[in-house]
Amino acid sequence: MPAPVSLESGYVLHARPWRETSMLLECLTPEHGRIGLVARGVRGARTQTARADLQPLRRLRLSYSRQGEMGRLHAAELVAIHALSGEALLAALYVNELLVRLLAREDAHARLFAQYQTLLEHLVGARASAWLLRRFERDLLGAMGYAPLLECEAESGVPVQAGLRYAYVPERGPLRWQP
């Protein structure tokens, strides 16, 4: 049985009710990647503060023990709330869905965790989130080993040059654009 984890930084990606008073959480941590946790007894009338802290887009310090597929949350300390609304909120929730659906459990990605944290910080004041999303999607694909090769032209092998226009053909790669 793995040793208990104490005060590891993390984010709740997804939370849903489970049984009478518990919640099932999907969390992202730098050292253990995406993990599943059971938070017992957090849905009672006297635990509204604890339940509010266990929502997406909140940075926490998590103490938990892992046992099989799902671990058990022992404590969660709120560190920061990323107050998002409108397009920025939708973008952050979209990224959370990507992480839950694409990352394998317990596959650590410390750099991706830092990029996720930076994304949330930038979304707080962002007017346009499309560029931030594309950049994070690229980083996520890279972390999973599926990043497209963008350094050289597909046909000639010549390095891609700044200032020139290229089209990306999925089966081949970047091709110089000829109008």
XYZ file of N, CA and C in Angstrom:
537
model
N 0.847 -1.182 0.000
C 0.000 0.000 0.000
C 0.887 1.238 0.000
N 0.667 2.167 -0.929
C 1.493 3.377 -0.992
C 1.352 4.224 0.270
N 2.410 4.956 0.567
C 2.404 5.839 1.739
C 1.414 6.980 1.532
N 0.814 7.471 2.621
C -0.090 8.622 2.492
C 0.642 9.839 1.934
N -0.076 10.649 1.191
C 0.470 11.876 0.607
C -0.043 13.036 1.443
N 0.863 13.932 1.803
C 0.485 15.040 2.672
C 0.751 16.380 2.006
N -0.266 17.215 1.934
C -0.186 18.595 1.460
C 0.415 18.730 0.064
N 0.003 17.865 -0.851
C 0.436 17.984 -2.242
C -0.449 19.009 -2.950
N 0.175 19.860 -3.722
C -0.562 20.859 -4.486
C -1.434 20.149 -5.514
N -2.631 20.679 -5.748
C -3.512 20.049 -6.719
C -4.708 20.904 -7.066
N -5.385 20.497 -8.123
C -6.617 21.139 -8.581
C -7.692 20.073 -8.730
N -8.916 20.417 -8.391
C -10.050 19.548 -8.679
C -10.447 19.805 -10.131
N -10.445 18.754 -10.937
C -10.862 18.864 -12.332
C -12.360 18.613 -12.474
N -12.863 17.675 -11.679
C -14.269 17.285 -11.782
C -14.722 16.766 -10.422
N -15.931 17.121 -10.018
C -16.499 16.656 -8.748
C -17.947 16.250 -8.983
N -18.336 15.126 -8.372
C -19.735 14.713 -8.489
C -20.169 14.016 -7.202
N -21.460 14.102 -6.886
C -21.968 13.466 -5.666
C -21.839 11.948 -5.748
N -21.660 11.342 -4.579
C -21.570 9.888 -4.499
C -22.187 9.448 -3.181
N -23.070 8.525 -3.241
C -23.813 8.034 -2.079
C -24.486 9.182 -1.339
N -24.710 9.017 -0.046
C -25.471 10.009 0.721
C -24.698 11.294 0.991
N -23.443 11.175 1.437
C -22.729 12.366 1.917
C -21.347 12.549 1.309
N -21.003 11.773 0.309
C -19.639 11.812 -0.229
C -19.591 12.391 -1.639
N -18.367 12.619 -2.114
C -18.140 13.098 -3.481
C -17.005 12.304 -4.103
N -17.085 12.111 -5.415
C -15.989 11.539 -6.191
C -15.285 12.686 -6.895
N -13.975 12.750 -6.742
C -13.184 13.839 -7.305
C -12.172 13.304 -8.301
N -11.973 14.036 -9.368
C -10.841 13.822 -10.268
C -9.943 15.029 -10.059
N -8.699 14.786 -9.673
C -7.772 15.871 -9.346
C -6.523 15.775 -10.205
N -5.841 16.903 -10.352
C -4.567 16.959 -11.062
C -3.510 17.424 -10.074
N -2.435 16.638 -9.946
C -1.330 16.981 -9.055
C -0.019 16.908 -9.835
N 1.009 17.641 -9.403
C 2.271 17.593 -10.148
C 3.030 16.278 -9.981
N 2.931 15.642 -8.823
C 3.731 14.447 -8.552
C 3.044 13.137 -8.922
N 1.722 13.119 -8.936
C 0.998 11.886 -9.226
C 0.073 11.994 -10.433
N 0.045 13.143 -11.091
C -0.794 13.312 -12.273
C -2.267 13.362 -11.913
N -3.084 12.771 -12.778
C -4.533 12.742 -12.532
C -4.835 11.602 -11.573
N -5.552 11.924 -10.506
C -5.892 10.917 -9.504
C -7.386 10.988 -9.196
N -7.945 9.874 -8.802
C -9.326 9.814 -8.351
C -9.350 9.722 -6.839
N -10.195 10.529 -6.196
C -10.293 10.535 -4.736
C -11.752 10.480 -4.308
N -11.992 9.821 -3.191
C -13.300 9.828 -2.548
C -13.211 10.782 -1.367
N -14.083 11.777 -1.351
C -14.172 12.719 -0.226
C -15.410 12.328 0.572
N -15.198 11.692 1.712
C -16.317 11.176 2.512
C -16.869 12.255 3.440
N -18.184 12.269 3.569
C -18.850 13.132 4.534
C -18.806 14.620 4.240
N -18.645 15.009 2.982
C -18.540 16.444 2.669
C -19.841 17.028 2.128
N -20.906 16.242 2.083
C -22.156 16.764 1.538
C -23.221 16.966 2.601
N -22.854 16.925 3.857
C -23.822 17.151 4.924
C -24.114 18.632 5.105
N -25.116 18.927 5.930
C -25.520 20.322 6.170
C -24.425 21.129 6.857
N -23.579 20.472 7.655
C -22.541 21.186 8.401
C -21.218 21.297 7.642
N -21.171 20.829 6.420
C -19.898 20.809 5.688
C -19.951 21.617 4.400
N -20.717 22.680 4.378
C -20.840 23.483 3.158
C -19.514 24.105 2.745
N -18.701 24.538 3.706
C -17.406 25.142 3.378
C -16.493 24.123 2.718
N -16.421 22.922 3.279
C -15.576 21.878 2.692
C -16.040 21.537 1.285
N -17.349 21.427 1.095
C -17.895 21.103 -0.227
C -17.588 22.216 -1.222
N -17.675 23.462 -0.791
C -17.389 24.595 -1.680
C -15.931 24.602 -2.112
N -15.034 24.187 -1.237
C -13.611 24.151 -1.585
C -13.292 23.055 -2.596
N -14.097 22.020 -2.658
C -13.825 20.875 -3.530
C -14.518 21.011 -4.880
N -14.466 22.187 -5.449
C -15.047 22.458 -6.757
C -13.924 22.734 -7.759
N -14.192 22.568 -9.049
C -13.167 22.851 -10.058
C -12.651 24.283 -9.980
N -11.416 24.463 -10.449
C -10.732 25.752 -10.580
C -10.285 26.327 -9.240
N -10.140 25.481 -8.245
C -9.606 25.907 -6.961
C -8.293 25.179 -6.726
N -7.275 25.948 -6.355
C -5.989 25.329 -6.040
C -6.014 24.923 -4.575
N -5.627 23.678 -4.322
C -5.702 23.102 -2.985
C -4.382 22.465 -2.595
N -4.234 22.232 -1.300
C -3.200 21.336 -0.784
C -3.952 20.096 -0.309
N -3.652 18.973 -0.930
C -4.396 17.742 -0.695
C -3.595 16.774 0.161
N -4.250 16.190 1.139
C -3.688 15.090 1.923
C -4.596 13.889 1.686
N -4.006 12.783 1.242
C -4.813 11.623 0.866
C -3.984 10.356 0.937
N -4.657 9.239 0.904
C -3.988 7.943 0.787
C -4.582 7.243 -0.427
N -3.731 6.545 -1.139
C -4.183 5.850 -2.343
C -4.340 4.373 -2.027
N -5.423 3.814 -2.514
C -5.668 2.388 -2.345
C -6.441 1.900 -3.561
N -5.735 1.306 -4.484
C -6.378 0.853 -5.711
C -6.653 2.014 -6.651
N -7.771 1.916 -7.372
C -8.128 2.921 -8.377
C -8.458 4.280 -7.760
N -9.156 4.272 -6.635
C -9.571 5.518 -5.984
C -8.863 5.666 -4.643
N -8.357 6.860 -4.383
C -7.772 7.154 -3.087
C -8.813 7.762 -2.168
N -8.414 8.000 -0.935
C -9.323 8.612 0.033
C -8.750 9.950 0.464
N -9.535 11.000 0.298
C -9.131 12.342 0.699
C -9.270 12.471 2.208
N -8.187 12.917 2.853
C -8.212 13.128 4.304
C -8.407 14.600 4.637
N -7.793 15.482 3.845
C -7.914 16.924 4.101
C -7.632 17.681 2.815
N -8.258 18.843 2.695
C -8.026 19.732 1.553
C -7.989 21.157 2.079
N -6.885 21.821 1.816
C -6.693 23.200 2.275
C -6.736 24.124 1.063
N -7.640 25.079 1.071
C -7.788 26.011 -0.047
C -6.588 26.946 -0.119
N -5.984 27.048 -1.314
C -4.850 27.943 -1.542
C -5.293 29.146 -2.363
N -6.026 28.903 -3.451
C -6.445 30.005 -4.326
C -7.690 29.607 -5.104
N -8.487 30.618 -5.433
C -9.657 30.438 -6.288
C -9.428 31.252 -7.551
N -9.597 30.626 -8.696
C -9.500 31.342 -9.965
C -10.919 31.746 -10.361
N -11.264 32.994 -10.081
C -12.617 33.494 -10.346
C -12.759 33.813 -11.827
N -13.411 32.930 -12.547
C -13.597 33.086 -13.987
C -15.078 33.204 -14.299
N -15.369 33.867 -15.400
C -16.752 33.956 -15.859
C -16.759 34.027 -17.381
N -17.929 33.803 -17.952
C -18.093 33.919 -19.395
C -17.218 32.970 -20.182
N -16.610 33.501 -21.224
C -15.779 32.703 -22.134
C -14.586 32.072 -21.419
N -13.991 32.780 -20.477
C -12.842 32.247 -19.741
C -13.247 31.035 -18.900
N -14.414 31.081 -18.284
C -14.904 29.949 -17.493
C -15.152 28.741 -18.392
N -15.784 28.959 -19.531
C -16.020 27.856 -20.470
C -14.708 27.255 -20.953
N -13.721 28.093 -21.215
C -12.411 27.608 -21.656
C -11.769 26.738 -20.578
N -11.814 27.177 -19.331
C -11.212 26.411 -18.236
C -11.925 25.077 -18.037
N -13.247 25.067 -18.110
C -13.988 23.817 -17.959
C -13.723 22.871 -19.132
N -13.546 23.424 -20.331
C -13.170 22.623 -21.509
C -11.814 21.948 -21.279
N -10.850 22.705 -20.766
C -9.523 22.145 -20.489
C -9.626 21.048 -19.431
N -10.445 21.257 -18.396
C -10.631 20.219 -17.381
C -11.162 18.931 -18.009
N -12.124 19.052 -18.922
C -12.657 17.868 -19.608
C -11.574 17.166 -20.417
N -10.749 17.939 -21.116
C -9.648 17.333 -21.870
C -8.734 16.532 -20.949
N -8.372 17.114 -19.817
C -7.461 16.444 -18.892
C -8.080 15.173 -18.316
N -9.356 15.223 -17.964
C -10.021 14.042 -17.402
C -10.114 12.936 -18.447
N -10.420 13.296 -19.682
C -10.642 12.284 -20.713
C -9.358 11.777 -21.377
N -8.304 12.586 -21.404
C -7.111 12.202 -22.163
C -5.932 11.724 -21.318
N -5.809 12.197 -20.093
C -4.672 11.781 -19.269
C -4.980 10.473 -18.549
N -4.011 9.579 -18.550
C -4.147 8.346 -17.782
C -3.983 8.669 -16.297
N -4.625 7.905 -15.466
C -4.479 8.110 -14.027
C -3.068 7.764 -13.579
N -2.598 8.520 -12.603
C -1.305 8.324 -11.947
C -0.137 8.346 -12.930
N -0.239 9.179 -13.940
C 0.849 9.417 -14.891
C 1.276 10.869 -14.683
N 2.349 11.058 -13.924
C 2.757 12.402 -13.495
C 3.248 13.250 -14.667
N 2.809 14.497 -14.683
C 3.225 15.488 -15.673
C 3.429 16.813 -14.945
N 4.555 16.957 -14.249
C 4.798 18.169 -13.455
C 4.788 19.417 -14.334
N 5.359 19.323 -15.518
C 5.396 20.487 -16.412
C 3.986 20.852 -16.894
N 3.182 19.851 -17.224
C 1.808 20.101 -17.653
C 0.993 20.712 -16.513
N 1.236 20.273 -15.276
C 0.565 20.868 -14.119
C 0.893 22.357 -14.038
N 2.167 22.701 -14.214
C 2.578 24.116 -14.181
C 1.935 24.893 -15.326
N 1.824 24.277 -16.506
C 1.194 24.945 -17.644
C -0.302 25.139 -17.407
N -0.945 24.183 -16.752
C -2.365 24.311 -16.405
C -2.553 25.472 -15.425
N -1.688 25.536 -14.434
C -1.760 26.618 -13.448
C -1.565 27.976 -14.122
N -0.600 28.076 -15.020
C -0.352 29.319 -15.759
C -1.554 29.673 -16.626
N -2.149 28.673 -17.275
C -3.339 28.915 -18.094
C -4.450 29.542 -17.260
N -4.732 28.973 -16.091
C -5.799 29.514 -15.243
C -5.497 30.945 -14.822
N -4.246 31.226 -14.487
C -3.868 32.586 -14.091
C -4.059 33.566 -15.243
N -3.709 33.148 -16.461
C -3.869 34.028 -17.621
C -5.335 34.204 -18.020
N -6.144 33.168 -17.807
C -7.562 33.268 -18.153
C -8.303 34.263 -17.265
N -7.807 34.496 -16.049
C -8.478 35.423 -15.133
C -8.627 36.800 -15.763
N -7.598 37.297 -16.429
C -7.676 38.627 -17.025
C -7.775 38.636 -18.532
N -7.986 37.470 -19.138
C -7.952 37.382 -20.602
C -9.240 37.885 -21.232
N -9.069 38.599 -22.319
C -10.228 39.010 -23.119
C -10.525 37.958 -24.185
N -9.480 37.407 -24.774
C -9.638 36.371 -25.800
C -8.876 35.131 -25.341
N -9.583 34.031 -25.197
C -8.959 32.828 -24.661
C -8.557 31.823 -25.736
N -8.889 32.065 -26.996
C -8.622 31.084 -28.055
C -7.138 30.759 -28.171
N -6.279 31.779 -28.151
C -4.847 31.526 -28.282
C -4.328 30.740 -27.077
N -4.792 31.082 -25.884
C -4.371 30.357 -24.681
C -4.787 28.888 -24.756
N -5.983 28.635 -25.262
C -6.451 27.255 -25.398
C -5.623 26.468 -26.402
N -5.365 27.066 -27.565
C -4.576 26.353 -28.584
C -3.188 26.012 -28.045
N -2.598 26.942 -27.319
C -1.268 26.696 -26.756
C -1.315 25.556 -25.737
N -2.330 25.541 -24.884
C -2.434 24.461 -23.902
C -2.718 23.128 -24.589
N -3.577 23.125 -25.598
C -3.846 21.887 -26.336
C -2.558 21.337 -26.944
N -1.741 22.218 -27.509
C -0.452 21.794 -28.068
C 0.434 21.197 -26.980
N 0.495 21.858 -25.819
C 1.314 21.361 -24.714
C 0.801 20.016 -24.203
N -0.512 19.854 -24.145
C -1.106 18.591 -23.702
C -0.760 17.469 -24.672
N -0.897 17.728 -25.967
C -0.520 16.717 -26.966
C 0.952 16.346 -26.836
N 1.800 17.339 -26.607
C 3.225 17.076 -26.424
C 3.497 16.222 -25.194
N 2.826 16.513 -24.086
C 3.017 15.750 -22.853
C 2.581 14.297 -23.021
N 1.584 14.073 -23.880
C 1.089 12.721 -24.121
C 1.873 11.999 -25.220
N 2.784 12.709 -25.890
C 3.576 12.096 -26.949
C 2.946 12.159 -28.325
N 1.953 13.034 -28.522
C 1.254 13.137 -29.798
C 1.427 14.485 -30.479
N 2.415 15.250 -30.095
C 2.592 16.587 -30.670
C 2.953 16.475 -32.154
N 2.332 17.303 -32.997
C 2.693 17.284 -34.420
C 4.091 17.861 -34.619
N 4.792 17.342 -35.609
C 6.123 17.853 -35.927
C 5.972 19.133 -36.741
N 6.496 20.221 -36.221
C 6.328 21.524 -36.860
C 7.649 22.186 -37.230
N 8.761 21.526 -37.029
C 10.062 22.157 -37.231
C 10.510 22.209 -38.685
N 10.118 21.219 -39.508
C 10.595 21.137 -40.898
C 9.426 20.965 -41.864
N 9.630 21.449 -43.095
C 8.635 21.246 -44.147
C 8.547 19.756 -44.465
N 7.332 19.285 -44.716
C 7.107 17.861 -44.942
C 7.783 17.354 -46.207
N 7.738 18.114 -47.299
C 8.268 17.625 -48.573
C 9.777 17.753 -48.676
N 10.320 18.882 -48.271
C 11.741 19.144 -48.502
C 12.624 18.907 -47.282
N 12.053 18.905 -46.085
C 12.865 18.768 -44.881
C 13.548 20.058 -44.470
N 13.289 21.143 -45.201
C 13.874 22.453 -44.896
C 13.223 22.987 -43.617
N 14.001 23.558 -42.701
C 13.404 24.102 -41.474
C 12.345 25.164 -41.779
N 11.270 25.150 -40.998
C 10.204 26.145 -41.114
C 10.789 27.500 -40.742
N 10.452 28.523 -41.529
C 11.022 29.859 -41.325
C 9.946 30.832 -40.855
N 10.314 31.662 -39.898
C 9.398 32.695 -39.415
C 9.109 33.667 -40.551
N 7.892 34.143 -40.619
C 7.513 35.116 -41.639
C 6.928 34.495 -42.892
N 7.114 33.202 -43.100
C 6.518 32.523 -44.252
C 5.213 31.867 -43.822
N 4.351 31.590 -44.787
C 3.060 30.971 -44.491
C 3.118 29.488 -44.835
N 2.474 28.698 -43.960
C 2.451 27.252 -44.128
C 1.034 26.741 -43.917
N 0.728 25.641 -44.578
C -0.516 24.912 -44.343
C -0.125 23.600 -43.679
N -0.928 23.135 -42.757
C -0.625 21.868 -42.090
C -1.554 20.783 -42.624
N -0.971 19.760 -43.223
C -1.714 18.613 -43.743
C -1.517 17.475 -42.738
N -2.584 17.020 -42.080
C -2.436 16.046 -40.996
C -1.645 14.790 -41.357
N -1.812 14.270 -42.555
C -1.107 13.042 -42.923
C 0.363 13.281 -43.251
N 0.734 14.534 -43.522
C 2.090 14.808 -43.994
C 2.868 15.749 -43.092
N 2.261 16.840 -42.680
C 2.959 17.835 -41.875
C 2.854 19.209 -42.508
N 3.718 20.149 -42.100
C 3.643 21.509 -42.639
C 4.145 21.578 -44.084
N 3.394 22.279 -44.923
C 3.778 22.516 -46.317
C 3.757 24.017 -46.555
N 4.733 24.491 -47.299
C 4.785 25.922 -47.609
C 3.564 26.290 -48.432
N 2.913 27.372 -48.023
C 1.675 27.788 -48.670
C 1.997 28.628 -49.887
N 1.449 28.214 -51.026
C 1.627 28.935 -52.284
C 0.268 29.494 -52.687
N 0.059 30.832 -52.618
C -1.251 31.398 -52.977
C -1.564 31.254 -54.461
